Amino acid sequence: MVPLLIHGLGCGGDTDPAADRSRYRKGLEDGACTLIVDPALRDDCWVVAAGRGQDQCVDVVAPRAAEECWFRLAEARSDASFCSQAGAFADSCALHVLSQGFFRWPEARGAQPGELEDAVATRIVSSGLAADDMRPWSAWYRYVIGGTRPFSRGGCRQITDAERQEACWNTGVAVYHDLLNHHRDTGRFPCDRSPLPLALQTPEDPELDAVRAARTDLCP
């Protein structure tokens, strides 16, 4: 999330601006935001504190700042139940917390597409999203496909639900583009026509071979 802009003081002269800014700086360090007089500075302090798991979002005055506060709190605590209060950020919040959770889910390690589908559906619904929403499924398939070496979408064939299988195939293309971008940006794409790194090898996947061939930006 983009940190909120710090607005100018508007306290009507009831406090020394320099002293209030000093309280703000201290609050950013220790979460003691209550004594800050300027509402915008105090809100921003609470938003930063939420990123450390401190729950004072109910005290945030500005609606947009409050939404960001709940998002950051949900992220910090890995608890999507806070996302329902994140307003315009609610869906993004739930997707983010859900995606984070895949990396901390022991059963997910080494899982393949088509496996754990019932458990994943339960996690999706628990995060506040719908089980037929393909966005969280795409996040799951990104997780399980992303670590395959050589890169493979073959596991998508094991998915029995047609819509999810399509989401898996499409997610694989997006992930492969990300891998190509990473190798390009780090100078690791073999522009000298040497063998592809294992992460970019795509056994028996002509569509991904075509994706790679069409990327004219990979080499100078």
mmCIF file with all atom_site columns, N, CA, C and O in Angstrom, residues 32-56:
data_model
loop_
_atom_site.group_PDB
_atom_site.id
_atom_site.type_symbol
_atom_site.label_atom_id
_atom_site.label_alt_id
_atom_site.label_comp_id
_atom_site.label_asym_id
_atom_site.label_entity_id
_atom_site.label_seq_id
_atom_site.pdbx_PDB_ins_code
_atom_site.Cartn_x
_atom_site.Cartn_y
_atom_site.Cartn_z
_atom_site.occupancy
_atom_site.B_iso_or_equiv
_atom_site.pdbx_formal_charge
_atom_site.auth_seq_id
_atom_site.auth_comp_id
_atom_site.auth_asym_id
_atom_site.auth_atom_id
_atom_site.pdbx_PDB_model_num
ATOM 1   N N  . ALA A 1 32 ? 2.791  5.412  19.859 1.00 0.00 ? 32 ALA A N  1
ATOM 2   C CA . ALA A 1 32 ? 2.065  6.275  20.792 1.00 0.00 ? 32 ALA A CA 1
ATOM 3   C C  . ALA A 1 32 ? 1.515  7.471  20.025 1.00 0.00 ? 32 ALA A C  1
ATOM 4   O O  . ALA A 1 32 ? 2.098  8.555  20.028 1.00 0.00 ? 32 ALA A O  1
ATOM 5   N N  . CYS A 1 33 ? 0.386  7.266  19.368 1.00 0.00 ? 33 CYS A N  1
ATOM 6   C CA . CYS A 1 33 ? -0.165 8.273  18.470 1.00 0.00 ? 33 CYS A CA 1
ATOM 7   C C  . CYS A 1 33 ? -1.231 9.151  19.127 1.00 0.00 ? 33 CYS A C  1
ATOM 8   O O  . CYS A 1 33 ? -1.614 10.186 18.576 1.00 0.00 ? 33 CYS A O  1
ATOM 9   N N  . THR A 1 34 ? -1.718 8.765  20.291 1.00 0.00 ? 34 THR A N  1
ATOM 10  C CA . THR A 1 34 ? -2.868 9.412  20.908 1.00 0.00 ? 34 THR A CA 1
ATOM 11  C C  . THR A 1 34 ? -2.652 10.892 21.175 1.00 0.00 ? 34 THR A C  1
ATOM 12  O O  . THR A 1 34 ? -3.579 11.691 21.032 1.00 0.00 ? 34 THR A O  1
ATOM 13  N N  . LEU A 1 35 ? -1.450 11.288 21.543 1.00 0.00 ? 35 LEU A N  1
ATOM 14  C CA . LEU A 1 35 ? -1.190 12.669 21.932 1.00 0.00 ? 35 LEU A CA 1
ATOM 15  C C  . LEU A 1 35 ? -0.994 13.611 20.746 1.00 0.00 ? 35 LEU A C  1
ATOM 16  O O  . LEU A 1 35 ? -0.872 14.820 20.929 1.00 0.00 ? 35 LEU A O  1
ATOM 17  N N  . ILE A 1 36 ? -0.955 13.077 19.543 1.00 0.00 ? 36 ILE A N  1
ATOM 18  C CA . ILE A 1 36 ? -0.807 13.922 18.355 1.00 0.00 ? 36 ILE A CA 1
ATOM 19  C C  . ILE A 1 36 ? -2.107 14.689 18.148 1.00 0.00 ? 36 ILE A C  1
ATOM 20  O O  . ILE A 1 36 ? -3.187 14.106 18.118 1.00 0.00 ? 36 ILE A O  1
ATOM 21  N N  . VAL A 1 37 ? -2.006 16.019 17.994 1.00 0.00 ? 37 VAL A N  1
ATOM 22  C CA . VAL A 1 37 ? -3.198 16.856 17.910 1.00 0.00 ? 37 VAL A CA 1
ATOM 23  C C  . VAL A 1 37 ? -3.751 16.937 16.492 1.00 0.00 ? 37 VAL A C  1
ATOM 24  O O  . VAL A 1 37 ? -4.962 16.834 16.293 1.00 0.00 ? 37 VAL A O  1
ATOM 25  N N  . ASP A 1 38 ? -2.891 17.112 15.502 1.00 0.00 ? 38 ASP A N  1
ATOM 26  C CA . ASP A 1 38 ? -3.367 17.246 14.132 1.00 0.00 ? 38 ASP A CA 1
ATOM 27  C C  . ASP A 1 38 ? -4.000 15.940 13.670 1.00 0.00 ? 38 ASP A C  1
ATOM 28  O O  . ASP A 1 38 ? -3.371 14.877 13.707 1.00 0.00 ? 38 ASP A O  1
ATOM 29  N N  . PRO A 1 39 ? -5.261 15.967 13.223 1.00 0.00 ? 39 PRO A N  1
ATOM 30  C CA . PRO A 1 39 ? -5.959 14.728 12.851 1.00 0.00 ? 39 PRO A CA 1
ATOM 31  C C  . PRO A 1 39 ? -5.275 13.954 11.722 1.00 0.00 ? 39 PRO A C  1
ATOM 32  O O  . PRO A 1 39 ? -5.228 12.724 11.757 1.00 0.00 ? 39 PRO A O  1
ATOM 33  N N  . ALA A 1 40 ? -4.752 14.676 10.718 1.00 0.00 ? 40 ALA A N  1
ATOM 34  C CA . ALA A 1 40 ? -4.125 13.986 9.593  1.00 0.00 ? 40 ALA A CA 1
ATOM 35  C C  . ALA A 1 40 ? -2.854 13.275 10.033 1.00 0.00 ? 40 ALA A C  1
ATOM 36  O O  . ALA A 1 40 ? -2.596 12.135 9.625  1.00 0.00 ? 40 ALA A O  1
ATOM 37  N N  . LEU A 1 41 ? -2.057 13.947 10.870 1.00 0.00 ? 41 LEU A N  1
ATOM 38  C CA . LEU A 1 41 ? -0.840 13.304 11.372 1.00 0.00 ? 41 LEU A CA 1
ATOM 39  C C  . LEU A 1 41 ? -1.173 12.121 12.269 1.00 0.00 ? 41 LEU A C  1
ATOM 40  O O  . LEU A 1 41 ? -0.526 11.076 12.204 1.00 0.00 ? 41 LEU A O  1
ATOM 41  N N  . ARG A 1 42 ? -2.206 12.300 13.105 1.00 0.00 ? 42 ARG A N  1
ATOM 42  C CA . ARG A 1 42 ? -2.592 11.215 14.010 1.00 0.00 ? 42 ARG A CA 1
ATOM 43  C C  . ARG A 1 42 ? -3.094 10.008 13.219 1.00 0.00 ? 42 ARG A C  1
ATOM 44  O O  . ARG A 1 42 ? -2.736 8.861  13.513 1.00 0.00 ? 42 ARG A O  1
ATOM 45  N N  . ASP A 1 43 ? -3.929 10.260 12.203 1.00 0.00 ? 43 ASP A N  1
ATOM 46  C CA . ASP A 1 43 ? -4.407 9.169  11.354 1.00 0.00 ? 43 ASP A CA 1
ATOM 47  C C  . ASP A 1 43 ? -3.236 8.432  10.722 1.00 0.00 ? 43 ASP A C  1
ATOM 48  O O  . ASP A 1 43 ? -3.183 7.191  10.720 1.00 0.00 ? 43 ASP A O  1
ATOM 49  N N  . ASP A 1 44 ? -2.303 9.188  10.161 1.00 0.00 ? 44 ASP A N  1
ATOM 50  C CA . ASP A 1 44 ? -1.167 8.562  9.488  1.00 0.00 ? 44 ASP A CA 1
ATOM 51  C C  . ASP A 1 44 ? -0.346 7.731  10.462 1.00 0.00 ? 44 ASP A C  1
ATOM 52  O O  . ASP A 1 44 ? 0.136  6.650  10.123 1.00 0.00 ? 44 ASP A O  1
ATOM 53  N N  . CYS A 1 45 ? -0.213 8.224  11.681 1.00 0.00 ? 45 CYS A N  1
ATOM 54  C CA . CYS A 1 45 ? 0.526  7.486  12.712 1.00 0.00 ? 45 CYS A CA 1
ATOM 55  C C  . CYS A 1 45 ? -0.158 6.155  13.011 1.00 0.00 ? 45 CYS A C  1
ATOM 56  O O  . CYS A 1 45 ? 0.497  5.114  13.109 1.00 0.00 ? 45 CYS A O  1
ATOM 57  N N  . TRP A 1 46 ? -1.500 6.172  13.120 1.00 0.00 ? 46 TRP A N  1
ATOM 58  C CA . TRP A 1 46 ? -2.226 4.929  13.399 1.00 0.00 ? 46 TRP A CA 1
ATOM 59  C C  . TRP A 1 46 ? -2.103 3.941  12.238 1.00 0.00 ? 46 TRP A C  1
ATOM 60  O O  . TRP A 1 46 ? -2.027 2.733  12.448 1.00 0.00 ? 46 TRP A O  1
ATOM 61  N N  . VAL A 1 47 ? -2.089 4.462  11.004 1.00 0.00 ? 47 VAL A N  1
ATOM 62  C CA . VAL A 1 47 ? -1.937 3.585  9.835  1.00 0.00 ? 47 VAL A CA 1
ATOM 63  C C  . VAL A 1 47 ? -0.586 2.877  9.877  1.00 0.00 ? 47 VAL A C  1
ATOM 64  O O  . VAL A 1 47 ? -0.474 1.674  9.624  1.00 0.00 ? 47 VAL A O  1
ATOM 65  N N  . VAL A 1 48 ? 0.463  3.638  10.198 1.00 0.00 ? 48 VAL A N  1
ATOM 66  C CA . VAL A 1 48 ? 1.798  3.033  10.307 1.00 0.00 ? 48 VAL A CA 1
ATOM 67  C C  . VAL A 1 48 ? 1.821  2.002  11.435 1.00 0.00 ? 48 VAL A C  1
ATOM 68  O O  . VAL A 1 48 ? 2.373  0.907  11.286 1.00 0.00 ? 48 VAL A O  1
ATOM 69  N N  . ALA A 1 49 ? 1.186  2.324  12.560 1.00 0.00 ? 49 ALA A N  1
ATOM 70  C CA . ALA A 1 49 ? 1.147  1.393  13.693 1.00 0.00 ? 49 ALA A CA 1
ATOM 71  C C  . ALA A 1 49 ? 0.402  0.111  13.323 1.00 0.00 ? 49 ALA A C  1
ATOM 72  O O  . ALA A 1 49 ? 0.764  -0.985 13.765 1.00 0.00 ? 49 ALA A O  1
ATOM 73  N N  . ALA A 1 50 ? -0.637 0.233  12.496 1.00 0.00 ? 50 ALA A N  1
ATOM 74  C CA . ALA A 1 50 ? -1.389 -0.952 12.066 1.00 0.00 ? 50 ALA A CA 1
ATOM 75  C C  . ALA A 1 50 ? -0.491 -1.904 11.289 1.00 0.00 ? 50 ALA A C  1
ATOM 76  O O  . ALA A 1 50 ? -0.653 -3.127 11.369 1.00 0.00 ? 50 ALA A O  1
ATOM 77  N N  . GLY A 1 51 ? 0.461  -1.353 10.542 1.00 0.00 ? 51 GLY A N  1
ATOM 78  C CA . GLY A 1 51 ? 1.402  -2.191 9.806  1.00 0.00 ? 51 GLY A CA 1
ATOM 79  C C  . GLY A 1 51 ? 2.282  -3.023 10.706 1.00 0.00 ? 51 GLY A C  1
ATOM 80  O O  . GLY A 1 51 ? 2.905  -3.987 10.261 1.00 0.00 ? 51 GLY A O  1
ATOM 81  N N  . ARG A 1 52 ? 2.324  -2.654 11.997 1.00 0.00 ? 52 ARG A N  1
ATOM 82  C CA . ARG A 1 52 ? 3.070  -3.448 12.983 1.00 0.00 ? 52 ARG A CA 1
ATOM 83  C C  . ARG A 1 52 ? 2.126  -4.300 13.832 1.00 0.00 ? 52 ARG A C  1
ATOM 84  O O  . ARG A 1 52 ? 2.541  -4.868 14.846 1.00 0.00 ? 52 ARG A O  1
ATOM 85  N N  . GLY A 1 53 ? 0.846  -4.324 13.443 1.00 0.00 ? 53 GLY A N  1
ATOM 86  C CA . GLY A 1 53 ? -0.125 -5.158 14.152 1.00 0.00 ? 53 GLY A CA 1
ATOM 87  C C  . GLY A 1 53 ? -0.853 -4.466 15.269 1.00 0.00 ? 53 GLY A C  1
ATOM 88  O O  . GLY A 1 53 ? -1.608 -5.107 16.011 1.00 0.00 ? 53 GLY A O  1
ATOM 89  N N  . GLN A 1 54 ? -0.679 -3.162 15.414 1.00 0.00 ? 54 GLN A N  1
ATOM 90  C CA . GLN A 1 54 ? -1.324 -2.419 16.489 1.00 0.00 ? 54 GLN A CA 1
ATOM 91  C C  . GLN A 1 54 ? -2.727 -2.028 16.043 1.00 0.00 ? 54 GLN A C  1
ATOM 92  O O  . GLN A 1 54 ? -2.906 -1.343 15.040 1.00 0.00 ? 54 GLN A O  1
ATOM 93  N N  . ASP A 1 55 ? -3.727 -2.421 16.796 1.00 0.00 ? 55 ASP A N  1
ATOM 94  C CA . ASP A 1 55 ? -5.118 -2.247 16.390 1.00 0.00 ? 55 ASP A CA 1
ATOM 95  C C  . ASP A 1 55 ? -5.728 -0.995 17.008 1.00 0.00 ? 55 ASP A C  1
ATOM 96  O O  . ASP A 1 55 ? -6.278 -1.017 18.104 1.00 0.00 ? 55 ASP A O  1
ATOM 97  N N  . GLN A 1 56 ? -5.628 0.121  16.270 1.00 0.00 ? 56 GLN A N  1
ATOM 98  C CA . GLN A 1 56 ? -6.289 1.354  16.684 1.00 0.00 ? 56 GLN A CA 1
ATOM 99  C C  . GLN A 1 56 ? -7.035 1.965  15.500 1.00 0.00 ? 56 GLN A C  1
ATOM 100 O O  . GLN A 1 56 ? -7.291 3.162  15.481 1.00 0.00 ? 56 GLN A O  1
#
